[in-house]
Short mmCIF file of C-alpha atoms and ligand atoms in Angstrom, two decimals:
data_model
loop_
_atom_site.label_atom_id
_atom_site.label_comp_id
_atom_site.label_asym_id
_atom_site.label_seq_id
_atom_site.Cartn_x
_atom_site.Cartn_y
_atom_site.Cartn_z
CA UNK A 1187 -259.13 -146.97 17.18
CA UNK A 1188 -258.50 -144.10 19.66
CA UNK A 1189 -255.86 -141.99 18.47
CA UNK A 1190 -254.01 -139.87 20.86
CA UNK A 1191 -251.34 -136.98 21.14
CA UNK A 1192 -248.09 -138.64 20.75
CA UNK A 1193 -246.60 -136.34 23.18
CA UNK A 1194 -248.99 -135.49 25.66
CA UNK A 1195 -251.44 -138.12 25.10
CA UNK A 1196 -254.44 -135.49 25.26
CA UNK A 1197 -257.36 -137.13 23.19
CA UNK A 1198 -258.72 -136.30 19.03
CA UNK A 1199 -260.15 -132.85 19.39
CA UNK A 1200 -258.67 -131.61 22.76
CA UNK A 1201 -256.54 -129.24 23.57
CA UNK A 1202 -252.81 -130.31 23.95
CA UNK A 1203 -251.06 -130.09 27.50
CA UNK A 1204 -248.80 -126.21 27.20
CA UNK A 1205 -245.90 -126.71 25.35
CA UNK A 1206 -246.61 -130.07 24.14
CA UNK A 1207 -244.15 -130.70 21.08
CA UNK A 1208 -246.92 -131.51 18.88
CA UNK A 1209 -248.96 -128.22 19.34
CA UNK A 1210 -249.53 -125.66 15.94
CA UNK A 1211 -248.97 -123.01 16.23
CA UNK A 1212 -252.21 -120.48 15.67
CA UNK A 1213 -250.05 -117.81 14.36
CA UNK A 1214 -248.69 -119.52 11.59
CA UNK A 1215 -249.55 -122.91 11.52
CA UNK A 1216 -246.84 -124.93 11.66
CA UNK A 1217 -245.18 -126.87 15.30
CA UNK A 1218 -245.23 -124.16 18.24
CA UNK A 1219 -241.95 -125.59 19.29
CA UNK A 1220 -240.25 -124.41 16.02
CA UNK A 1221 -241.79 -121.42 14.92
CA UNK A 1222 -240.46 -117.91 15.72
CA UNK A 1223 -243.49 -115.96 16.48
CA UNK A 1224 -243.49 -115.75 19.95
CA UNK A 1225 -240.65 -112.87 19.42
CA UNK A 1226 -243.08 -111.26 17.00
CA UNK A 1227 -246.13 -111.31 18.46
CA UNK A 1228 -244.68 -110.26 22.42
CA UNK A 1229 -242.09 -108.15 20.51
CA UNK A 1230 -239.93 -108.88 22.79
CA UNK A 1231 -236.57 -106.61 23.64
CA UNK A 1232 -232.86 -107.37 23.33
CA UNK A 1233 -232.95 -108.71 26.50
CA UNK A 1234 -235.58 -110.96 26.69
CA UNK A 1235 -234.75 -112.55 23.06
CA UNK A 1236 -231.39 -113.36 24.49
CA UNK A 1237 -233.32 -114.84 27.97
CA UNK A 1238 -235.14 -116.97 25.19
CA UNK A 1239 -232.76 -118.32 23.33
CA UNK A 1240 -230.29 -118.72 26.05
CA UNK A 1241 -233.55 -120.35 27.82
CA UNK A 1242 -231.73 -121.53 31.01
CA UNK A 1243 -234.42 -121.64 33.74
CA UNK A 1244 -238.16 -121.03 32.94
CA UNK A 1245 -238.89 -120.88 36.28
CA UNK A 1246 -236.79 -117.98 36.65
CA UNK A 1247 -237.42 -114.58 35.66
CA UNK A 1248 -237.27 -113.15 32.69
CA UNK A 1249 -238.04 -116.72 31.26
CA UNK A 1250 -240.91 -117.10 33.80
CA UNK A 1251 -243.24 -113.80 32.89
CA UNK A 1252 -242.52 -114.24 29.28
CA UNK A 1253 -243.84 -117.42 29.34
CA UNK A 1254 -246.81 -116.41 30.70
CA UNK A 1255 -247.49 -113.37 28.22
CA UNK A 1256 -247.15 -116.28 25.31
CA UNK A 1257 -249.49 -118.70 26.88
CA UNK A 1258 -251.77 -115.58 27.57
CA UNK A 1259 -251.16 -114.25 24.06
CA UNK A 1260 -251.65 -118.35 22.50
CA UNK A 1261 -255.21 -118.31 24.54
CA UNK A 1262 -256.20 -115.14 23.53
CA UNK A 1263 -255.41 -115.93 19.84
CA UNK A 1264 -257.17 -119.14 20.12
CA UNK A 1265 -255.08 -122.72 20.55
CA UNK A 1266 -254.87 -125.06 18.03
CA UNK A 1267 -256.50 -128.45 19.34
CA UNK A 1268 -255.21 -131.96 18.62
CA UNK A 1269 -256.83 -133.58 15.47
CA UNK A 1270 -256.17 -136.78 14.75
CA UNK A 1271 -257.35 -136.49 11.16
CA UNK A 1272 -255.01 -134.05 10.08
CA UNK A 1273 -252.00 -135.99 11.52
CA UNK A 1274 -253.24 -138.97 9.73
CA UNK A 1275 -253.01 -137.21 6.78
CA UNK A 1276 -249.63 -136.14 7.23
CA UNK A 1277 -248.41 -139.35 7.74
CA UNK A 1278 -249.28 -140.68 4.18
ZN1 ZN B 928 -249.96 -132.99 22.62
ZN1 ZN B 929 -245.77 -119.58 14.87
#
């Protein structure tokens, strides 16, 4: 049975589309879309933190450019691909 990304559909073993719910976070390990550590690890100002959480248009800037610094910093650190294993195990 072929088991795919819930979300994005991206196959066991891949790497999930950016910003797919279902991506973990390398940082700490637990769902990217939850975690907090894209303040930490761009230490991002006043400013920006409010741009984030008010998060109105990504396509606009500041939301745009930060976006890119965490997909840059998420590469750089090494994203976490889709197992189907692991979710498997989860489940039980
Ligand atoms: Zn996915
Ligand atoms: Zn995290």
């Amino acid at each position: 049975m072929l088991i795919i990304c819930a979300d994005c559909a991206c196959s066991d073993g891949a790497l999930h589309e950016p910003f797919c719910t279902q991506e973990i976070c390398p940082f700490c390990g637990t769902p990217l879309v939850s975690c907090d550590c894209m303040s930490k690890v761009l230490a991002l100002s006043p400013e920006e933190q409010h741009a984030v959480d008010a998060y109105i248009d990504d396509e606009m800037e500041p939301l745009k450019s930060i976006n890119e610094r965490w997909a840059a910093a998420l590469d750089k650190k090494g994203r976490v691909p889709f197992i189907a294993q692991e979710h498997r195990a989860e489940a039980l």
